[in-house]
mmCIF file of C-alpha atoms and ligand atoms in Angstrom:
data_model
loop_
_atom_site.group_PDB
_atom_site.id
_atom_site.type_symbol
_atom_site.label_atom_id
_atom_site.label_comp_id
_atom_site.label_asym_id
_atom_site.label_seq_id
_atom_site.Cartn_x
_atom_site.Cartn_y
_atom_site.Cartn_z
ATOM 1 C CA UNK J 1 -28.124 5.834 26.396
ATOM 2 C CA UNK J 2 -24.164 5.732 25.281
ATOM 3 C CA UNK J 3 -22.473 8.892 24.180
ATOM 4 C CA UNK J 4 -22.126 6.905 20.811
ATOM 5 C CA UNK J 5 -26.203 6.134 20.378
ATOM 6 C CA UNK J 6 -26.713 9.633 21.491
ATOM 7 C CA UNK J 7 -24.336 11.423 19.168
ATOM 8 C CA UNK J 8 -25.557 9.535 16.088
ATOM 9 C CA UNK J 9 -29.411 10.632 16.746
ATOM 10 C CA UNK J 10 -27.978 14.074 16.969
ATOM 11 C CA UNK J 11 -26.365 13.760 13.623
ATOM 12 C CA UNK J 12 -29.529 12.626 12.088
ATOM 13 C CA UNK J 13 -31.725 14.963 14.025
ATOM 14 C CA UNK J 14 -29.416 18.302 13.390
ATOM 15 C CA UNK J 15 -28.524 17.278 9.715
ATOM 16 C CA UNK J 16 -30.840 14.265 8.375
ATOM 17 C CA UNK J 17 -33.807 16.841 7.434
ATOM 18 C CA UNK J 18 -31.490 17.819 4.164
ATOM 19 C CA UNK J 19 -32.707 16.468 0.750
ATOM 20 C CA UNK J 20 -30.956 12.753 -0.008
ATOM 21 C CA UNK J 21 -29.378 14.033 -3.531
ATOM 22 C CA UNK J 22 -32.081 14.872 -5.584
ATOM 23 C CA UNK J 23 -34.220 12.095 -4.338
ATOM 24 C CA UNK J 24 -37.681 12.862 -3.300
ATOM 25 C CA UNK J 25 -36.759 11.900 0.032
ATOM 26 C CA UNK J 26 -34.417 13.329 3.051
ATOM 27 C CA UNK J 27 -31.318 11.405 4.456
ATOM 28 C CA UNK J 28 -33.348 10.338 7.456
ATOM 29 C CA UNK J 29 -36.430 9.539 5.429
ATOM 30 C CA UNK J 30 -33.862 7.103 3.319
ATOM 31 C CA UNK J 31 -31.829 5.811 6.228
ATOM 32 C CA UNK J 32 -35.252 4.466 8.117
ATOM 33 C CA UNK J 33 -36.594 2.997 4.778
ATOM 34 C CA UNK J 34 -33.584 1.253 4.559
ATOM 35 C CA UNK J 35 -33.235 0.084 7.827
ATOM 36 C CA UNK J 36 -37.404 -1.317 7.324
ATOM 37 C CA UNK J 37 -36.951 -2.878 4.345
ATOM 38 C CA UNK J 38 -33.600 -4.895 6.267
ATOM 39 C CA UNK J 39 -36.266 -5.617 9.565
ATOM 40 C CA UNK J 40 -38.848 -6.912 6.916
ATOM 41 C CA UNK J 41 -36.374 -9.030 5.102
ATOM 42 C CA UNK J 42 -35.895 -10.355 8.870
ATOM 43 C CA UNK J 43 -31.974 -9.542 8.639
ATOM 44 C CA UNK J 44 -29.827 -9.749 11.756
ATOM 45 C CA UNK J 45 -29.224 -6.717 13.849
ATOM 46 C CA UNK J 46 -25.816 -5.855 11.815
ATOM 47 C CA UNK J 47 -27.391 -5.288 8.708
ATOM 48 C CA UNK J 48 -30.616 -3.424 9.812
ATOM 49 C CA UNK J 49 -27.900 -1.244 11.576
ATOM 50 C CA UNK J 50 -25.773 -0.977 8.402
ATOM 51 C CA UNK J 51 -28.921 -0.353 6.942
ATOM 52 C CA UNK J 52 -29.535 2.832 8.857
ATOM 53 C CA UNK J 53 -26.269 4.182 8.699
ATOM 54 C CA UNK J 54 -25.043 3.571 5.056
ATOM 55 C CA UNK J 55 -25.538 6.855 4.383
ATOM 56 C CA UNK J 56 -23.699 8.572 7.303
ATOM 57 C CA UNK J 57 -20.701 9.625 5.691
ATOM 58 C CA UNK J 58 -22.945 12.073 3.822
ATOM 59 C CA UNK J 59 -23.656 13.860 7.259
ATOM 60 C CA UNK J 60 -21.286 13.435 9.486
ATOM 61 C CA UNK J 61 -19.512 16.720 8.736
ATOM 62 C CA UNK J 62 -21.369 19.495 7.263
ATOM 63 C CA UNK J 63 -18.434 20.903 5.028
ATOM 64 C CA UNK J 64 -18.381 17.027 3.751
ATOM 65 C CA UNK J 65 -22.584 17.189 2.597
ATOM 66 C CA UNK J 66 -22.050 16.680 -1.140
ATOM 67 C CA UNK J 67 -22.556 20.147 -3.158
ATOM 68 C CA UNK J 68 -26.058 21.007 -3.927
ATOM 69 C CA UNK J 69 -24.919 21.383 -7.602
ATOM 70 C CA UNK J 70 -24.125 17.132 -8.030
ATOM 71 C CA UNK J 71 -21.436 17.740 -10.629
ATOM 72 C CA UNK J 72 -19.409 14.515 -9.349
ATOM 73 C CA UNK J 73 -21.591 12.130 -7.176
ATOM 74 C CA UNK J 74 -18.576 10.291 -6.729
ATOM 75 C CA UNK J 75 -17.939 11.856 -2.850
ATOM 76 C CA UNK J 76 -16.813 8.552 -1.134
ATOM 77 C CA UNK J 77 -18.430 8.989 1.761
ATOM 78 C CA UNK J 78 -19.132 4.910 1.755
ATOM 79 C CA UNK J 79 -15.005 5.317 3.017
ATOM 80 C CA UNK J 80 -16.032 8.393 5.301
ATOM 81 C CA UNK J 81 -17.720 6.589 7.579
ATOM 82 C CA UNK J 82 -15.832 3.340 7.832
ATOM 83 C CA UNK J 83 -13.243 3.710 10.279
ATOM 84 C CA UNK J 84 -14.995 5.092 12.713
ATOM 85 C CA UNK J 85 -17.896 2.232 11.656
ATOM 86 C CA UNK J 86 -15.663 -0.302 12.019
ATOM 87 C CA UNK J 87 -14.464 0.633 15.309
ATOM 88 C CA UNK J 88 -17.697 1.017 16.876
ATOM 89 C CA UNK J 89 -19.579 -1.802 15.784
ATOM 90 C CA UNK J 90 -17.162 -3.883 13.955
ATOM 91 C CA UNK J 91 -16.980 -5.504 10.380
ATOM 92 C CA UNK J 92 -20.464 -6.569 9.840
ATOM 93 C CA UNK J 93 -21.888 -3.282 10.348
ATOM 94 C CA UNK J 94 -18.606 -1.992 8.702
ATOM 95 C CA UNK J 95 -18.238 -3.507 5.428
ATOM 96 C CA UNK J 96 -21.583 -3.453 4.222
ATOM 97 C CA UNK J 97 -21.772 -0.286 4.697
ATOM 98 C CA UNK J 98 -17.865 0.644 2.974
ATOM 99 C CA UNK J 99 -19.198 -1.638 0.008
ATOM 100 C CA UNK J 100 -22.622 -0.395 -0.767
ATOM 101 C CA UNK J 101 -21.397 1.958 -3.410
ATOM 102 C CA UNK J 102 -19.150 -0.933 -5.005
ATOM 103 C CA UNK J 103 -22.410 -3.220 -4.767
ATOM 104 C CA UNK J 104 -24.206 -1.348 -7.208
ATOM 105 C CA UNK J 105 -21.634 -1.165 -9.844
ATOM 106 C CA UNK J 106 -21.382 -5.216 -9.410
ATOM 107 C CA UNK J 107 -25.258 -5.463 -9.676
ATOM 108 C CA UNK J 108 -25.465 -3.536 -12.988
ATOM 109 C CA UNK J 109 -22.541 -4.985 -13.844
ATOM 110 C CA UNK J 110 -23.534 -8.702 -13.371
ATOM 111 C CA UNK J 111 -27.597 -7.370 -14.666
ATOM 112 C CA UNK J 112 -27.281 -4.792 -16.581
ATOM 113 C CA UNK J 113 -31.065 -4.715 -16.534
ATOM 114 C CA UNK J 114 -30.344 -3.482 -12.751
ATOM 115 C CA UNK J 115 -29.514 -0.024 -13.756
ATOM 116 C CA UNK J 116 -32.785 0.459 -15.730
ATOM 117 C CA UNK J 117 -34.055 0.691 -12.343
ATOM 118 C CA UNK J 118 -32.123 3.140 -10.889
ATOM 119 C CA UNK J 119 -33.551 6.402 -9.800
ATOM 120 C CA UNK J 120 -31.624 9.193 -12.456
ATOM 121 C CA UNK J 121 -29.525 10.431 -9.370
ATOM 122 C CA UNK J 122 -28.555 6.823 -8.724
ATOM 123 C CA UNK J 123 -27.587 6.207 -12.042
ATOM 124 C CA UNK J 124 -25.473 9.475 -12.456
ATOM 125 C CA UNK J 125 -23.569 8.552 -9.329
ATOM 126 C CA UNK J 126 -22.296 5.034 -10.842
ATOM 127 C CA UNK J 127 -21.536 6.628 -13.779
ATOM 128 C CA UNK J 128 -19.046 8.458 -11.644
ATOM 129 C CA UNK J 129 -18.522 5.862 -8.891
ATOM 130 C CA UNK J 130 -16.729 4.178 -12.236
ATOM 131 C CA UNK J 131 -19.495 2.346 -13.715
ATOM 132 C CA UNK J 132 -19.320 -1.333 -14.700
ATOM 133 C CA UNK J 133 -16.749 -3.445 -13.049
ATOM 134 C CA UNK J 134 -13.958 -5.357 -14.865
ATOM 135 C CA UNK J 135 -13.518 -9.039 -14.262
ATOM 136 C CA UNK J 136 -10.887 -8.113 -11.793
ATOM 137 C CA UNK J 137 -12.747 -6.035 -10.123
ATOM 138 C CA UNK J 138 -15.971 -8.271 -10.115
ATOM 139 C CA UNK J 139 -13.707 -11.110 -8.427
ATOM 140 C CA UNK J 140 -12.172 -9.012 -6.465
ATOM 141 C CA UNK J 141 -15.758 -8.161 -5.268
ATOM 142 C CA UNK J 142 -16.707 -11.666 -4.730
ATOM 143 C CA UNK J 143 -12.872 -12.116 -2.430
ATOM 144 C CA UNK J 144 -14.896 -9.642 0.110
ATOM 145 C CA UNK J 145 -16.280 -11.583 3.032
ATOM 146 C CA UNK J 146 -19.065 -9.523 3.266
ATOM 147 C CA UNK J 147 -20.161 -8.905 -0.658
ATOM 148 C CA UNK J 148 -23.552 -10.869 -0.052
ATOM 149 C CA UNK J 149 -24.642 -8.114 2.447
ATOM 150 C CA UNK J 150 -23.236 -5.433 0.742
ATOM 151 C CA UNK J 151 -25.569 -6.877 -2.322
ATOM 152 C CA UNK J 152 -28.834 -6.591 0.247
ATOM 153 C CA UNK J 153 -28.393 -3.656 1.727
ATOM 154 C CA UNK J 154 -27.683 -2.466 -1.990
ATOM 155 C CA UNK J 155 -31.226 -3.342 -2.985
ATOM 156 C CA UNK J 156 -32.770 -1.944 0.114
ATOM 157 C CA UNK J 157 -30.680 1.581 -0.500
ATOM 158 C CA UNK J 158 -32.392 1.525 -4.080
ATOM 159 C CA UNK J 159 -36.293 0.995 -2.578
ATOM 160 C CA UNK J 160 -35.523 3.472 0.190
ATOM 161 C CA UNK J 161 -37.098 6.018 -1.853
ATOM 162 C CA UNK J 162 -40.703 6.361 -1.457
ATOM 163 C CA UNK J 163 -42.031 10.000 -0.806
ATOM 164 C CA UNK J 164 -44.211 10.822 2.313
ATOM 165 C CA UNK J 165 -43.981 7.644 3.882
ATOM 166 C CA UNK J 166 -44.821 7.216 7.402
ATOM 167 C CA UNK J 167 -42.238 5.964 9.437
ATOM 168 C CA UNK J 168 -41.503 5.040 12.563
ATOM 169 C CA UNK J 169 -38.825 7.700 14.942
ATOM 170 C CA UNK J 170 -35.477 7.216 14.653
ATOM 171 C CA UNK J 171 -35.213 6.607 18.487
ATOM 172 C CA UNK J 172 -36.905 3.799 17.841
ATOM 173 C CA UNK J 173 -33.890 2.144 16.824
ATOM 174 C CA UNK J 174 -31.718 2.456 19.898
ATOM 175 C CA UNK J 175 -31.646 -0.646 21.635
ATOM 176 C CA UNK J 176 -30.505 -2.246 18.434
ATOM 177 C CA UNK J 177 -27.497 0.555 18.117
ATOM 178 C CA UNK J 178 -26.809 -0.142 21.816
ATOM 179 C CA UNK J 179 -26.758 -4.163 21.088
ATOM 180 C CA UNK J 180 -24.684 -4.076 18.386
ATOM 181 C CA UNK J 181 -22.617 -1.925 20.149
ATOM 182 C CA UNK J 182 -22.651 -3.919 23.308
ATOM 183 C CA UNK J 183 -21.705 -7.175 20.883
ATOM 184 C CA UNK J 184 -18.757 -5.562 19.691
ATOM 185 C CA UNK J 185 -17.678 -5.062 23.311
ATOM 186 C CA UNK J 186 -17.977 -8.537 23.821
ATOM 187 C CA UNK J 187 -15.885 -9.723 21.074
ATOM 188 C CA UNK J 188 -13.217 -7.134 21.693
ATOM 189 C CA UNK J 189 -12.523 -7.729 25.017
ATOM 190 C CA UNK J 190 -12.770 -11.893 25.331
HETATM 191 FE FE1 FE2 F 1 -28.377 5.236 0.255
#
Protein backbone atom coordinates (compact mmCIF):
# COMPACT_ATOMS: atom_id res chain seq x y z
CA UNK A 1 0.00 0.00 0.00
CA UNK A 2 1.53 3.75 -0.73
CA UNK A 3 2.41 5.98 2.15
CA UNK A 4 -0.39 8.24 0.57
CA UNK A 5 -3.36 5.31 0.66
CA UNK A 6 -2.06 4.47 4.03
CA UNK A 7 -1.99 7.91 5.60
CA UNK A 8 -5.50 8.78 4.38
CA UNK A 9 -7.10 5.48 6.12
CA UNK A 10 -5.30 6.69 9.16
CA UNK A 11 -6.95 10.03 8.95
CA UNK A 12 -10.29 8.49 8.66
CA UNK A 13 -9.63 5.74 11.12
CA UNK A 14 -7.98 8.17 14.00
CA UNK A 15 -10.47 11.11 13.28
CA UNK A 16 -13.56 9.95 10.97
CA UNK A 17 -15.52 8.45 14.17
CA UNK A 18 -16.39 12.38 15.08
CA UNK A 19 -20.03 13.51 14.42
CA UNK A 20 -20.36 15.06 10.56
CA UNK A 21 -21.81 18.60 11.94
CA UNK A 22 -24.84 17.89 13.54
CA UNK A 23 -25.80 15.25 11.10
CA UNK A 24 -26.94 11.98 12.39
CA UNK A 25 -24.04 10.51 10.86
CA UNK A 26 -20.00 10.50 11.42
CA UNK A 27 -17.47 11.86 8.77
CA UNK A 28 -16.65 8.31 7.75
CA UNK A 29 -20.24 7.16 7.83
CA UNK A 30 -20.83 10.30 5.22
CA UNK A 31 -17.65 9.93 3.20
CA UNK A 32 -18.59 6.00 2.33
CA UNK A 33 -22.27 6.97 1.58
CA UNK A 34 -20.99 9.30 -0.68
CA UNK A 35 -18.54 7.41 -2.29
CA UNK A 36 -21.77 4.42 -2.78
CA UNK A 37 -24.11 6.54 -4.02
CA UNK A 38 -21.05 7.75 -6.87
CA UNK A 39 -20.31 3.56 -7.46
CA UNK A 40 -24.18 3.15 -7.89
CA UNK A 41 -24.53 6.05 -10.21
CA UNK A 42 -21.65 3.93 -12.06
CA UNK A 43 -19.27 7.16 -12.00
CA UNK A 44 -15.63 6.82 -13.01
CA UNK A 45 -13.00 6.18 -10.44
CA UNK A 46 -12.29 10.16 -10.01
CA UNK A 47 -15.50 10.96 -8.77
CA UNK A 48 -16.21 7.91 -6.46
CA UNK A 49 -12.73 9.04 -5.09
CA UNK A 50 -13.80 12.71 -4.85
CA UNK A 51 -16.69 11.26 -3.45
CA UNK A 52 -14.91 9.81 -0.47
CA UNK A 53 -12.75 12.52 0.23
CA UNK A 54 -14.92 15.73 -0.15
CA UNK A 55 -15.01 16.02 3.22
CA UNK A 56 -11.29 15.71 4.17
CA UNK A 57 -10.47 19.12 4.81
CA UNK A 58 -12.72 18.75 7.86
CA UNK A 59 -10.14 16.16 9.31
CA UNK A 60 -7.09 16.54 8.16
CA UNK A 61 -5.87 18.62 11.10
CA UNK A 62 -7.51 18.33 14.35
CA UNK A 63 -7.12 22.11 15.42
CA UNK A 64 -8.92 22.68 11.80
CA UNK A 65 -12.32 20.18 12.92
CA UNK A 66 -14.96 22.93 12.79
CA UNK A 67 -16.04 24.07 16.51
CA UNK A 68 -18.57 21.92 18.12
CA UNK A 69 -20.60 25.16 18.72
CA UNK A 70 -21.38 25.73 14.49
CA UNK A 71 -21.60 29.49 14.88
CA UNK A 72 -20.09 30.00 11.18
CA UNK A 73 -20.28 26.77 9.02
CA UNK A 74 -18.51 28.67 6.59
CA UNK A 75 -14.82 26.82 7.50
CA UNK A 76 -13.55 26.36 3.86
CA UNK A 77 -12.23 23.31 4.24
CA UNK A 78 -13.55 22.47 0.41
CA UNK A 79 -9.99 24.88 -0.16
CA UNK A 80 -8.20 22.87 2.75
CA UNK A 81 -7.88 19.99 1.04
CA UNK A 82 -7.25 21.05 -2.52
CA UNK A 83 -3.73 21.52 -2.97
CA UNK A 84 -2.63 18.73 -1.58
CA UNK A 85 -5.83 16.95 -3.67
CA UNK A 86 -4.75 18.26 -6.62
CA UNK A 87 -1.31 17.16 -6.35
CA UNK A 88 -1.99 13.71 -5.54
CA UNK A 89 -4.59 12.74 -7.78
CA UNK A 90 -4.97 15.61 -10.05
CA UNK A 91 -7.94 17.90 -11.22
CA UNK A 92 -10.71 15.48 -11.51
CA UNK A 93 -10.46 14.30 -8.09
CA UNK A 94 -9.44 17.97 -7.27
CA UNK A 95 -12.05 20.21 -8.41
CA UNK A 96 -14.99 18.41 -7.56
CA UNK A 97 -14.05 18.19 -4.50
CA UNK A 98 -12.79 22.36 -4.14
CA UNK A 99 -16.36 23.05 -5.73
CA UNK A 100 -18.76 20.99 -3.76
CA UNK A 101 -19.52 23.78 -1.38
CA UNK A 102 -20.01 26.31 -4.44
CA UNK A 103 -22.31 23.48 -6.05
CA UNK A 104 -24.85 23.79 -3.58
CA UNK A 105 -25.26 27.45 -3.58
CA UNK A 106 -25.66 27.07 -7.62
CA UNK A 107 -28.28 24.24 -7.07
CA UNK A 108 -30.51 26.32 -4.75
CA UNK A 109 -29.70 29.01 -6.62
CA UNK A 110 -30.76 27.67 -10.10
CA UNK A 111 -33.93 25.46 -7.85
CA UNK A 112 -34.63 27.11 -5.17
CA UNK A 113 -36.88 24.17 -4.36
CA UNK A 114 -33.28 22.42 -3.77
CA UNK A 115 -32.78 23.95 -0.44
CA UNK A 116 -36.17 22.71 0.91
CA UNK A 117 -34.31 19.61 0.96
CA UNK A 118 -31.49 20.35 2.79
CA UNK A 119 -30.81 18.80 6.11
CA UNK A 120 -31.05 22.18 8.77
CA UNK A 121 -27.15 21.93 9.19
CA UNK A 122 -26.86 22.00 5.41
CA UNK A 123 -28.94 24.80 5.03
CA UNK A 124 -27.25 26.93 7.85
CA UNK A 125 -23.91 26.35 6.19
CA UNK A 126 -25.07 28.03 2.71
CA UNK A 127 -26.50 30.59 4.48
CA UNK A 128 -22.95 31.29 5.50
CA UNK A 129 -21.10 29.76 2.53
CA UNK A 130 -22.94 33.14 0.96
CA UNK A 131 -26.15 31.81 -0.10
CA UNK A 132 -27.60 32.30 -3.59
CA UNK A 133 -25.24 33.08 -6.35
CA UNK A 134 -25.35 36.24 -8.53
CA UNK A 135 -25.43 35.92 -12.27
CA UNK A 136 -21.74 36.45 -12.19
CA UNK A 137 -21.14 34.11 -10.01
CA UNK A 138 -23.59 31.46 -11.56
CA UNK A 139 -21.54 31.93 -14.97
CA UNK A 140 -18.65 32.02 -13.48
CA UNK A 141 -19.73 28.56 -12.10
CA UNK A 142 -20.67 27.23 -15.39
CA UNK A 143 -16.68 28.69 -16.86
CA UNK A 144 -15.43 25.71 -14.37
CA UNK A 145 -14.46 22.65 -16.36
CA UNK A 146 -15.52 20.51 -13.84
CA UNK A 147 -19.05 22.19 -12.53
CA UNK A 148 -21.08 19.05 -13.86
CA UNK A 149 -19.23 16.83 -11.28
CA UNK A 150 -19.09 19.19 -8.73
CA UNK A 151 -23.16 19.23 -9.30
CA UNK A 152 -23.12 15.11 -8.70
CA UNK A 153 -21.08 14.73 -6.12
CA UNK A 154 -23.22 17.72 -4.64
CA UNK A 155 -26.33 15.56 -4.67
CA UNK A 156 -24.59 12.51 -3.40
CA UNK A 157 -23.02 14.77 -0.30
CA UNK A 158 -26.81 15.71 0.42
CA UNK A 159 -28.14 11.72 0.48
CA UNK A 160 -25.02 10.74 2.40
CA UNK A 161 -26.98 11.01 5.44
CA UNK A 162 -28.79 8.01 6.42
CA UNK A 163 -28.30 6.84 10.14
CA UNK A 164 -27.07 3.24 10.98
CA UNK A 165 -26.43 2.19 7.65
CA UNK A 166 -24.34 -0.72 6.96
CA UNK A 167 -21.49 -0.11 4.99
CA UNK A 168 -18.86 -1.59 3.55
CA UNK A 169 -14.84 -0.84 5.33
CA UNK A 170 -13.13 1.88 4.24
CA UNK A 171 -10.18 -0.39 3.12
CA UNK A 172 -12.31 -1.49 0.80
CA UNK A 173 -11.62 1.35 -1.28
CA UNK A 174 -7.89 1.10 -1.78
CA UNK A 175 -7.20 -0.17 -5.03
CA UNK A 176 -9.30 2.62 -6.41
CA UNK A 177 -7.10 5.34 -4.23
CA UNK A 178 -4.01 3.48 -5.50
CA UNK A 179 -5.41 3.68 -9.33
CA UNK A 180 -6.20 7.00 -9.32
CA UNK A 181 -3.13 7.63 -7.85
CA UNK A 182 -1.17 5.45 -10.17
CA UNK A 183 -3.16 7.48 -13.22
CA UNK A 184 -1.93 10.62 -12.08
CA UNK A 185 1.60 9.20 -12.26
CA UNK A 186 1.05 8.39 -15.64
CA UNK A 187 -0.04 11.65 -16.86
CA UNK A 188 2.62 13.51 -14.94
CA UNK A 189 5.45 11.89 -16.07
CA UNK A 190 4.63 11.19 -20.11
FE1 LIG B 1 -20.24 16.33 2.71
Amino acid sequence: MSETVHGILKVFGERGSGQYGSECVSQLEHAIQCAMLAQESDAGASLVVAALLHDIGHILDDADLPKSDEGNLNDSHEDKAYPWLLRTFGAAVADPVRLHVAAKRYLCTRDPSYSTQLSPTSFKSYLDQGGPMSEDELQAFEREPYYQKALQLRKWDDLAKVANKPLPDIASFKELLESCIANVDKYSTS
